[in-house]
CSV table of N, CA and C in Angstrom, one decimal:
chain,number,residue,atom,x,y,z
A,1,UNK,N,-14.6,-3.4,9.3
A,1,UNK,CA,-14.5,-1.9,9.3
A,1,UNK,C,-14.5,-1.4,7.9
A,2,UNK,N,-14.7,-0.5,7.8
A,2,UNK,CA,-15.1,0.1,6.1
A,2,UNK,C,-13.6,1.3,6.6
A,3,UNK,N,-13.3,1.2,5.5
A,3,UNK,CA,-11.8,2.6,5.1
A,3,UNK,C,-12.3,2.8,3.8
A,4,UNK,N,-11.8,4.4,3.8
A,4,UNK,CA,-12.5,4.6,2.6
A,4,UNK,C,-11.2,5.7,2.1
A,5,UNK,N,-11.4,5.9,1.0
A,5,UNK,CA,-10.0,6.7,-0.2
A,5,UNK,C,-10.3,7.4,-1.9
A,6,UNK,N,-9.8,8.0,-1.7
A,6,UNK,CA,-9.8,8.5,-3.0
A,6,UNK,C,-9.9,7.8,-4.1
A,7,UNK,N,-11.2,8.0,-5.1
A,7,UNK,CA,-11.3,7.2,-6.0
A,7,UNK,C,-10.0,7.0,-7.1
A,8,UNK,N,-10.2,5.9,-8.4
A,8,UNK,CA,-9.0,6.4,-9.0
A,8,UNK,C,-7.9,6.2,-8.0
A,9,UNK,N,-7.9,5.0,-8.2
A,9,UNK,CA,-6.4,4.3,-7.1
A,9,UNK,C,-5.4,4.0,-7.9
A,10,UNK,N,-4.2,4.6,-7.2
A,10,UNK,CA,-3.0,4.3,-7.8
A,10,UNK,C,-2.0,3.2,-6.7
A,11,UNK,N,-0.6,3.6,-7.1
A,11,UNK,CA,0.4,2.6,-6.6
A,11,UNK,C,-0.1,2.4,-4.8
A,12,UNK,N,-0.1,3.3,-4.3
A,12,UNK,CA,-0.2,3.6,-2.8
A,12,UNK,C,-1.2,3.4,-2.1
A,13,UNK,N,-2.3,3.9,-2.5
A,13,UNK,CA,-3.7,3.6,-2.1
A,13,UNK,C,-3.8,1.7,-2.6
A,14,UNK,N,-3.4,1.6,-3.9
A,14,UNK,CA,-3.4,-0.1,-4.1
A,14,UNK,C,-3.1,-1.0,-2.6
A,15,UNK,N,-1.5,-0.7,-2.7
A,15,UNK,CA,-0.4,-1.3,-1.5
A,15,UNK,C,-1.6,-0.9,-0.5
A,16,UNK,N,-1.7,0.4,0.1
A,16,UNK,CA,-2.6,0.1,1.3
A,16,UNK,C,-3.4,-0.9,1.5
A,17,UNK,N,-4.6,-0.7,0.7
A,17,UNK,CA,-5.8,-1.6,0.5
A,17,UNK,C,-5.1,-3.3,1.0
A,18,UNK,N,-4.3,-3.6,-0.1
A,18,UNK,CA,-3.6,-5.0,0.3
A,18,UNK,C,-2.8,-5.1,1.7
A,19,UNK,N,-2.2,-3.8,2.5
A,19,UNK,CA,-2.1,-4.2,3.4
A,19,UNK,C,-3.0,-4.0,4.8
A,20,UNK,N,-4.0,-3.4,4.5
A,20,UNK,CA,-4.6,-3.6,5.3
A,20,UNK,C,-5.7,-4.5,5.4
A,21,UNK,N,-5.8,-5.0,3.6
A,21,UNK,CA,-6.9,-6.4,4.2
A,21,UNK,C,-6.1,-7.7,4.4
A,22,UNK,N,-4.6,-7.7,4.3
A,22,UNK,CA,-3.6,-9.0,4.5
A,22,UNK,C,-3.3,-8.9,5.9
A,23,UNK,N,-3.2,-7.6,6.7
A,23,UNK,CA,-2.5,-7.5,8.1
A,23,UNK,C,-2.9,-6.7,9.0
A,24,UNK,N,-4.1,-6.2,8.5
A,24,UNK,CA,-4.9,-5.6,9.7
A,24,UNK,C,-6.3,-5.4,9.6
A,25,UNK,N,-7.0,-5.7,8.6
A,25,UNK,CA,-8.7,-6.1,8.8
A,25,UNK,C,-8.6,-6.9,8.0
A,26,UNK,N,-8.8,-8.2,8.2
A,26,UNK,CA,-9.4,-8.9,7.2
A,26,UNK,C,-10.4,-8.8,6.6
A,27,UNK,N,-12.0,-7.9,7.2
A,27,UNK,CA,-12.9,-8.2,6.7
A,27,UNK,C,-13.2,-6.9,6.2
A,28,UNK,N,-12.2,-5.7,5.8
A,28,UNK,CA,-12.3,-4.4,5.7
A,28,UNK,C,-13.0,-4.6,4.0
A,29,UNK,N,-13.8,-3.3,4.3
A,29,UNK,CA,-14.6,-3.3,3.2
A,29,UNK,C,-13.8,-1.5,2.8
A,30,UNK,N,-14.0,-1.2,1.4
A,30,UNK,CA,-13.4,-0.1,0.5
A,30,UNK,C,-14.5,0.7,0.5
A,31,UNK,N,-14.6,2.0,0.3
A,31,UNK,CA,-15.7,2.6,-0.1
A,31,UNK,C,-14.7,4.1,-0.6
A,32,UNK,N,-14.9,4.7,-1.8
A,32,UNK,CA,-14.5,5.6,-2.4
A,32,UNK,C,-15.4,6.7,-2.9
A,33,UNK,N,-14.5,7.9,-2.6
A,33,UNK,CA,-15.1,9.7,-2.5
A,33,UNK,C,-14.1,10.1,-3.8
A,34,UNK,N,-14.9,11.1,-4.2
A,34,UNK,CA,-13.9,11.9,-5.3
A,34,UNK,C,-12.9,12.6,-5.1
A,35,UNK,N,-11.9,12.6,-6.2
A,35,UNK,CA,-10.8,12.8,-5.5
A,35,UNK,C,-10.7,14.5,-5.3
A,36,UNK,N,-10.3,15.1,-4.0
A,36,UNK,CA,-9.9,16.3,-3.3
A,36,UNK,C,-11.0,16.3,-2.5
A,37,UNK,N,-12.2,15.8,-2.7
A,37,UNK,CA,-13.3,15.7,-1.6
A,37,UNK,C,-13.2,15.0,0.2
A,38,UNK,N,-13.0,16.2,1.1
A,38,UNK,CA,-12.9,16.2,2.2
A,38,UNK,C,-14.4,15.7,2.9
A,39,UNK,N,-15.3,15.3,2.8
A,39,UNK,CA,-16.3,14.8,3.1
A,39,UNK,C,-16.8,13.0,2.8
A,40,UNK,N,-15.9,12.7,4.2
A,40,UNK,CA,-16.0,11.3,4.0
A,40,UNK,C,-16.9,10.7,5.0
A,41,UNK,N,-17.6,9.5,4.6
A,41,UNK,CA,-18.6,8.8,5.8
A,41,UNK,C,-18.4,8.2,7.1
A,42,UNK,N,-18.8,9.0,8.1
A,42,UNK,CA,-18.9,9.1,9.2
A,42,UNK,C,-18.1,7.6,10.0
A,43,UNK,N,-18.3,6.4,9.5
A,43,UNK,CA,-18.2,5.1,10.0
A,43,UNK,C,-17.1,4.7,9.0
A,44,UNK,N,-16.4,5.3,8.3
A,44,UNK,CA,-15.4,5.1,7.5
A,44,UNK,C,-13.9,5.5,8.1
A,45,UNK,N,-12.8,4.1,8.1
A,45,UNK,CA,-11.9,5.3,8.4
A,45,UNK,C,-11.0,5.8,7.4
A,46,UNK,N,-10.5,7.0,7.3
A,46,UNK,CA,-10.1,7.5,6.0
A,46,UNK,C,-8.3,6.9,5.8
A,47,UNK,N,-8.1,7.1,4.5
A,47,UNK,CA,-5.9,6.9,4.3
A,47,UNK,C,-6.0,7.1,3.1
A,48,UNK,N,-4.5,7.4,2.6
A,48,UNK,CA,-4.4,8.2,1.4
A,48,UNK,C,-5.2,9.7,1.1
A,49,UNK,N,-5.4,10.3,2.2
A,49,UNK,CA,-6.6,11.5,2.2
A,49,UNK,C,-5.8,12.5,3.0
A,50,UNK,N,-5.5,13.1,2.4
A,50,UNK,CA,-4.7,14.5,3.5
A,50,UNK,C,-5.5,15.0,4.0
A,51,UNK,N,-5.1,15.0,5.8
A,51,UNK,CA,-5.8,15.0,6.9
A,51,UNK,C,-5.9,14.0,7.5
A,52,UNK,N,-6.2,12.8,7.2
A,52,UNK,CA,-6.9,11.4,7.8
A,52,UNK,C,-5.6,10.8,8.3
A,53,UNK,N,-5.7,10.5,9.7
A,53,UNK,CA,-4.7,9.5,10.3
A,53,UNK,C,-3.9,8.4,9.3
A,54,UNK,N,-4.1,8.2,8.7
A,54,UNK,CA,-3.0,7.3,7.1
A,54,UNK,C,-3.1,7.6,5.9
A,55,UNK,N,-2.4,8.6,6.2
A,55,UNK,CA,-2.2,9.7,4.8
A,55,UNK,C,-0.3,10.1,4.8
A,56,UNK,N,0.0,10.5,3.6
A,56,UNK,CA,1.4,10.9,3.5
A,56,UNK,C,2.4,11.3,4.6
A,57,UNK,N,2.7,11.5,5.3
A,57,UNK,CA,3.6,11.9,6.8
A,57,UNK,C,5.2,12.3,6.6
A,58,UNK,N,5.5,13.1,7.0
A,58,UNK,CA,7.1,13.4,6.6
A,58,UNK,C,7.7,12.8,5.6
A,59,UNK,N,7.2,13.1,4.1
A,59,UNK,CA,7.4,12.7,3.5
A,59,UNK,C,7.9,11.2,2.4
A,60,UNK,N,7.0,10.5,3.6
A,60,UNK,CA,6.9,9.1,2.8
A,60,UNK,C,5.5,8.6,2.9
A,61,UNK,N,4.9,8.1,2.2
A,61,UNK,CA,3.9,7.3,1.3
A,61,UNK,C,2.6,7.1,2.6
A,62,UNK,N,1.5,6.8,2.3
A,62,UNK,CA,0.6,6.4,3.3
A,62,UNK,C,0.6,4.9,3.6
A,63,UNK,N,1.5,3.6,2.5
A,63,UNK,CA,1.7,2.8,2.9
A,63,UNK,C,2.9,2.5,4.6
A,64,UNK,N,3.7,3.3,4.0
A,64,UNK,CA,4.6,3.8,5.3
A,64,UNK,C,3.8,3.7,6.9
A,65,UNK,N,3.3,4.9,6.8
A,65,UNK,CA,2.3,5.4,7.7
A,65,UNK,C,1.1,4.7,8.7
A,66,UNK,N,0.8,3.4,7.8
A,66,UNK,CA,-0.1,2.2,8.2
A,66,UNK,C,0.8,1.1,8.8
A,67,UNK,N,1.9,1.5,8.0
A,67,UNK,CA,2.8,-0.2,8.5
A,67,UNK,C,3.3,0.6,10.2
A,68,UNK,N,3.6,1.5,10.1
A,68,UNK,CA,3.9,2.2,11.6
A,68,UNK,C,3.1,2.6,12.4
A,69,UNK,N,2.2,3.1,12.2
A,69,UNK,CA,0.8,3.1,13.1
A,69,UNK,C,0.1,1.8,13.7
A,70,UNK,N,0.3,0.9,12.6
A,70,UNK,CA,-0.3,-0.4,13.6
A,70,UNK,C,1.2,-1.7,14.4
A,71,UNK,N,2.1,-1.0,14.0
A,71,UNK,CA,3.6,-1.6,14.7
A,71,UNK,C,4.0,-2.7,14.1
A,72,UNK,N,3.7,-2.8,12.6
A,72,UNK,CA,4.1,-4.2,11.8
A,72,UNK,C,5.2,-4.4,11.9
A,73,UNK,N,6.5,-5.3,12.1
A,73,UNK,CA,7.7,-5.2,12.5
A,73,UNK,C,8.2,-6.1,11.0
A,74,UNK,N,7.5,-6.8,10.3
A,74,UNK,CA,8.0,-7.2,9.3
A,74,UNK,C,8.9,-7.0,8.5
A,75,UNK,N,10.0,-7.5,7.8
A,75,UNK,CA,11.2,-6.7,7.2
A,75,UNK,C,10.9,-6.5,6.1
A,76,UNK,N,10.5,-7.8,5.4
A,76,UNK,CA,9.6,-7.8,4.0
A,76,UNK,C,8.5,-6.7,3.6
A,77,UNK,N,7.7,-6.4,4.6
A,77,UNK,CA,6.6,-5.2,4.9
A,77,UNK,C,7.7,-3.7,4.6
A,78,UNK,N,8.6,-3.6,5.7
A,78,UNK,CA,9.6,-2.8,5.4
A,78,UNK,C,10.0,-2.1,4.1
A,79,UNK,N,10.7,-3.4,3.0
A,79,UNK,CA,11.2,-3.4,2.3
A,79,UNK,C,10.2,-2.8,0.8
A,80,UNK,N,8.4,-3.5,1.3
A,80,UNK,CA,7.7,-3.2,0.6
A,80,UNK,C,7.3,-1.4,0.4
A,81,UNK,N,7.3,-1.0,2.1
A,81,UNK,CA,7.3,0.0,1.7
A,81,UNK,C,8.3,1.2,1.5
A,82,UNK,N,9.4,0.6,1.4
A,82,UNK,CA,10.2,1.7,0.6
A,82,UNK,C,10.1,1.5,-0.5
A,83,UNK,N,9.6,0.6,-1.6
A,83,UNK,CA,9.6,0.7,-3.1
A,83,UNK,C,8.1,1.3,-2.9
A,84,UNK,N,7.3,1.2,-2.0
A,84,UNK,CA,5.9,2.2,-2.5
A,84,UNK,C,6.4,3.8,-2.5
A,85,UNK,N,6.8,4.0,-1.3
A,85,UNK,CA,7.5,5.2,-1.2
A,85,UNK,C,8.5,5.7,-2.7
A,86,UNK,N,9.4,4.9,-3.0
A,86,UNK,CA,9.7,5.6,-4.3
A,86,UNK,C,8.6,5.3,-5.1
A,87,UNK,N,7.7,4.9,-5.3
A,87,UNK,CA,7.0,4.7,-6.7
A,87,UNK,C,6.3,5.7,-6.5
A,88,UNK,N,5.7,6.4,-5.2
A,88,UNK,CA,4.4,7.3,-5.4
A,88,UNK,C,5.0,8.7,-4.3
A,89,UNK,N,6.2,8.8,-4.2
A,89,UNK,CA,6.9,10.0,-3.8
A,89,UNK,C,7.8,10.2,-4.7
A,90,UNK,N,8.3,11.5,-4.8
A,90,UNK,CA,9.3,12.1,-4.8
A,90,UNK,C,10.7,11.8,-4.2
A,91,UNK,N,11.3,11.4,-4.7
A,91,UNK,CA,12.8,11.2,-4.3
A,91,UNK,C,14.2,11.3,-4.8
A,92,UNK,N,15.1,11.6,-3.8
A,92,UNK,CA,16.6,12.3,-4.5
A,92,UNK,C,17.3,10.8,-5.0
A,93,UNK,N,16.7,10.0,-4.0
A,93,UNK,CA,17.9,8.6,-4.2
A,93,UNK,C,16.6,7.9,-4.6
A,94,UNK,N,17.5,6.8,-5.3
A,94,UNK,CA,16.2,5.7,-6.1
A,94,UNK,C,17.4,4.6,-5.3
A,95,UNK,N,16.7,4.0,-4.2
A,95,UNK,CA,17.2,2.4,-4.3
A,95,UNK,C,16.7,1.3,-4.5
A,96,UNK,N,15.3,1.4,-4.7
A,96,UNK,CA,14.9,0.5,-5.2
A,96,UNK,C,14.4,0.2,-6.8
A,97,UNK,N,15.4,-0.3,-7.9
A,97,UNK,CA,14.6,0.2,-9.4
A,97,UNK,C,13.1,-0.7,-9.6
A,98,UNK,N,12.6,-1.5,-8.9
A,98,UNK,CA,11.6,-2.2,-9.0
A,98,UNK,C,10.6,-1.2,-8.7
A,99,UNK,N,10.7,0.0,-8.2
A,99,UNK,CA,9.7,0.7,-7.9
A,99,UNK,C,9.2,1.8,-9.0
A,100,UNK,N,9.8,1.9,-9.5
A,100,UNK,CA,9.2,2.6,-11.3
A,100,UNK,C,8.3,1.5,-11.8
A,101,UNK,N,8.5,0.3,-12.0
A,101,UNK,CA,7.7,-0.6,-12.6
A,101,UNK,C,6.4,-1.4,-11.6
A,102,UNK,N,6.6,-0.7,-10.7
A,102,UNK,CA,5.5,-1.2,-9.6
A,102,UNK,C,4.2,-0.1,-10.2
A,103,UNK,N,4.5,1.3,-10.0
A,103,UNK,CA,4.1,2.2,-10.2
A,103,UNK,C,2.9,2.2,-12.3
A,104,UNK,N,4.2,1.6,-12.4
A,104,UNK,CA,3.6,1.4,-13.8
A,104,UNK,C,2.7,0.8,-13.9
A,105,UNK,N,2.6,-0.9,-13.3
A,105,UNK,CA,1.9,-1.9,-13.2
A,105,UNK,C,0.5,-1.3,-12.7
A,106,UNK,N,0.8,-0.7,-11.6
A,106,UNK,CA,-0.9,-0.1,-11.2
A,106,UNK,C,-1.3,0.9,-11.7
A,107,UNK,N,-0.9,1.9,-12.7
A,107,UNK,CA,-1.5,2.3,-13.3
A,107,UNK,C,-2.0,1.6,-14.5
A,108,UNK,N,-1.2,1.0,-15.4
A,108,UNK,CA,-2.0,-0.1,-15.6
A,108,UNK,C,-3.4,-0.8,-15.8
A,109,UNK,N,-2.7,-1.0,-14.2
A,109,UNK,CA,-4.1,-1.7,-13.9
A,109,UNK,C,-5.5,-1.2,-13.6
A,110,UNK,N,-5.2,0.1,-13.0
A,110,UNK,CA,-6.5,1.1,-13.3
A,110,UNK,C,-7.0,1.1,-14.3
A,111,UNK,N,-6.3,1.9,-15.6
A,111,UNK,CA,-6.6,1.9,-16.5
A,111,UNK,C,-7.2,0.5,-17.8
A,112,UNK,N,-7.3,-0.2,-16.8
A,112,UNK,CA,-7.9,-1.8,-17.7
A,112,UNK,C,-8.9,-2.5,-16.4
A,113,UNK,N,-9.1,-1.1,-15.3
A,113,UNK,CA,-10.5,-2.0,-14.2
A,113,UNK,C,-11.3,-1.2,-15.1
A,114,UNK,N,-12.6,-1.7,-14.6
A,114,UNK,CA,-14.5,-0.7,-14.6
A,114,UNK,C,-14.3,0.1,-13.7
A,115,UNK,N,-13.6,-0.2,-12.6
A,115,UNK,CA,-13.6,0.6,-11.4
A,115,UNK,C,-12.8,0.2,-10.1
A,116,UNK,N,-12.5,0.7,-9.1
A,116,UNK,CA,-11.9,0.9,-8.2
A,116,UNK,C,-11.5,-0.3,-7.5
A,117,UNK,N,-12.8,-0.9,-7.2
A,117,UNK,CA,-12.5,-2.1,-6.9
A,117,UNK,C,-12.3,-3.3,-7.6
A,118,UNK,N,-12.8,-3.4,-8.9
A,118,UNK,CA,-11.6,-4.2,-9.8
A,118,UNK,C,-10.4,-4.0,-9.6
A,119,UNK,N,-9.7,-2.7,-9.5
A,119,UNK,CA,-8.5,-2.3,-9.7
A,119,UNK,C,-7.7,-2.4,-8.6
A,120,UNK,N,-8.7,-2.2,-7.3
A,120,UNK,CA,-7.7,-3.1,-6.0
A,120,UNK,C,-7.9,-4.4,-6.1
A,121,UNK,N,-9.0,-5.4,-6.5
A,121,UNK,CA,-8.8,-6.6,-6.3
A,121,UNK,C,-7.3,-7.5,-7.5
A,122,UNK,N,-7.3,-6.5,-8.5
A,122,UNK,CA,-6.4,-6.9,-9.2
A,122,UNK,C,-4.7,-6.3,-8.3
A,123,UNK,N,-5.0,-5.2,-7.8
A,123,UNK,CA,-3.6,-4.9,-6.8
A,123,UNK,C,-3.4,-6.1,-6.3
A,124,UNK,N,-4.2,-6.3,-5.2
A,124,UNK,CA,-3.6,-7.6,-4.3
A,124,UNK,C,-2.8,-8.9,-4.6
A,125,UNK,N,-3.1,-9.0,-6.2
A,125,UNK,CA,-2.4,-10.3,-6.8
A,125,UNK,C,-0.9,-9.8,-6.7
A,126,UNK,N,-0.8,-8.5,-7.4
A,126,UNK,CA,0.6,-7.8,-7.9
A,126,UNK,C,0.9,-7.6,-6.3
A,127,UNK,N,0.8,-6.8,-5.3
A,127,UNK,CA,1.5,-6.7,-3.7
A,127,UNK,C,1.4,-8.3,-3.4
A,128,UNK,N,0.2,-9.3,-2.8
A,128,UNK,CA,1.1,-10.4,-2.9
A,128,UNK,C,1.9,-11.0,-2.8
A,129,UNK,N,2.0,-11.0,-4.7
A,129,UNK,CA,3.4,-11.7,-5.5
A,129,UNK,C,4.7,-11.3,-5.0
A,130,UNK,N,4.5,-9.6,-5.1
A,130,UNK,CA,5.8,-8.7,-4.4
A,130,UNK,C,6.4,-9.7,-3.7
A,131,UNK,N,5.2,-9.3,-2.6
A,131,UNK,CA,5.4,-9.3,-1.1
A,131,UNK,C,6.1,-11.0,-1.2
A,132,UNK,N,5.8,-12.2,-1.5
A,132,UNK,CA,6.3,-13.4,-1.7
A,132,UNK,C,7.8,-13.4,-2.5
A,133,UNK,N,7.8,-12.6,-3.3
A,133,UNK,CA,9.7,-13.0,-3.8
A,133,UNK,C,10.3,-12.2,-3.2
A,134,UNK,N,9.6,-10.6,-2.5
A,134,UNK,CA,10.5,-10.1,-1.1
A,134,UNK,C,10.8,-10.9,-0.2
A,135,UNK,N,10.1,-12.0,0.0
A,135,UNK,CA,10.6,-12.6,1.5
A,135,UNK,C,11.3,-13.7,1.2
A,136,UNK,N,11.0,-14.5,-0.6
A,136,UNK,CA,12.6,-15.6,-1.0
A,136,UNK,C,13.4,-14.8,-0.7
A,137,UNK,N,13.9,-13.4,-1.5
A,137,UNK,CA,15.2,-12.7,-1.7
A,137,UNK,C,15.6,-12.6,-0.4
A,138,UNK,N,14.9,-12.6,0.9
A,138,UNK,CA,15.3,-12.1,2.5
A,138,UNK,C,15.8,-13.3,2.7
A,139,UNK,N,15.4,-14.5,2.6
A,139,UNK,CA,15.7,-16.1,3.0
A,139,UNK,C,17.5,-16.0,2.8
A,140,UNK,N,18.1,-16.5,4.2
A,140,UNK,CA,19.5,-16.4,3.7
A,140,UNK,C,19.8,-18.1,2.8
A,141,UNK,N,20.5,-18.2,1.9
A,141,UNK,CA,21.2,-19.0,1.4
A,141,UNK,C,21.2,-20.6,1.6
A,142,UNK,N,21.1,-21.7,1.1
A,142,UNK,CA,21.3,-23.1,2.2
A,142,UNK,C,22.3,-22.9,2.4
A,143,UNK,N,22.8,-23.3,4.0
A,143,UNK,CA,24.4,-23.5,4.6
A,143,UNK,C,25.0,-22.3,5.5
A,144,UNK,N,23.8,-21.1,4.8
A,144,UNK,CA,24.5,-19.9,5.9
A,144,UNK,C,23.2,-19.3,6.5
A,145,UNK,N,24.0,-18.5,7.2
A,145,UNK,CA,23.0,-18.3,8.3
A,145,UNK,C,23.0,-16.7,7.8
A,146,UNK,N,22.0,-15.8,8.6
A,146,UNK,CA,22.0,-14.3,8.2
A,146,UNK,C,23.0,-14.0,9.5
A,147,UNK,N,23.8,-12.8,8.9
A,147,UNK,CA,24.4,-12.0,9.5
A,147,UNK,C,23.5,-11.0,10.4
């Protein structure tokens, strides 16, 4: 399936991209429009695009919005997207401080692609990585069990 987003990807549009080619297309192809441009290809499905079924929603992130639209129950997934949510929302409470430096990282990383899709293929290393020391830190302890 082709999804398509606003060029000039940042924290959120990144996390998407990686979670939708890790957990729900694997063979999804990217295709990007300029940014505020409401005219997107027909065979494309749109996110991060206000209007488009996976875009921002009561105020949390479009990574949010994907992991609940397709019923990911993951806790790790969860956890991931509430530090997207602070990095690329607005928020009163910060609980996650890893999410200021998430946000950094992919800008970053934009700014040192050619383009879009360098800059998501270089995402996927950084969500990933995340995503793999989110699920050590979840692992309860040797000898105990989780509450």
């Amino acid at each position: 399936m082709k999804w398509v987003t606003w060029e000039n990807v940042g924290v959120d549009r990144m996390a998407c991209a990686w979670l939708i080619r890790r957990f729900i297309d694997e063979n999804a192809q990217f295709l990007f429009v300029p940014a505020g441009s409401d005219q997107l290809p027909q065979d494309a499905e749109g996110f991060d695009i206000p209007g488009t079924p996976y875009s921002h929603y009561r105020g949390h992130c479009s990574f949010h919005t994907l992991l609940h639209s397709f019923g990911l129950k993951d806790p790790v997934l969860h956890r991931l997207s509430r530090i997207v949510d602070e990095a690329d929302t607005l928020q009163e409470i910060m609980l996650e401080p890893i999410a200021a430096g998430l946000d950094a990282i992919c800008q970053g990383l934009r700014m040192t692609s050619d383009n879009d899709h360098e800059a998501l293929e270089k995402g996927y290393m950084i969500c990933e990585a995340l995503y793999v020391q989110l699920a050590v830190e979840d692992l309860p302890a040797p000898g105990r069990s989780r509450v």
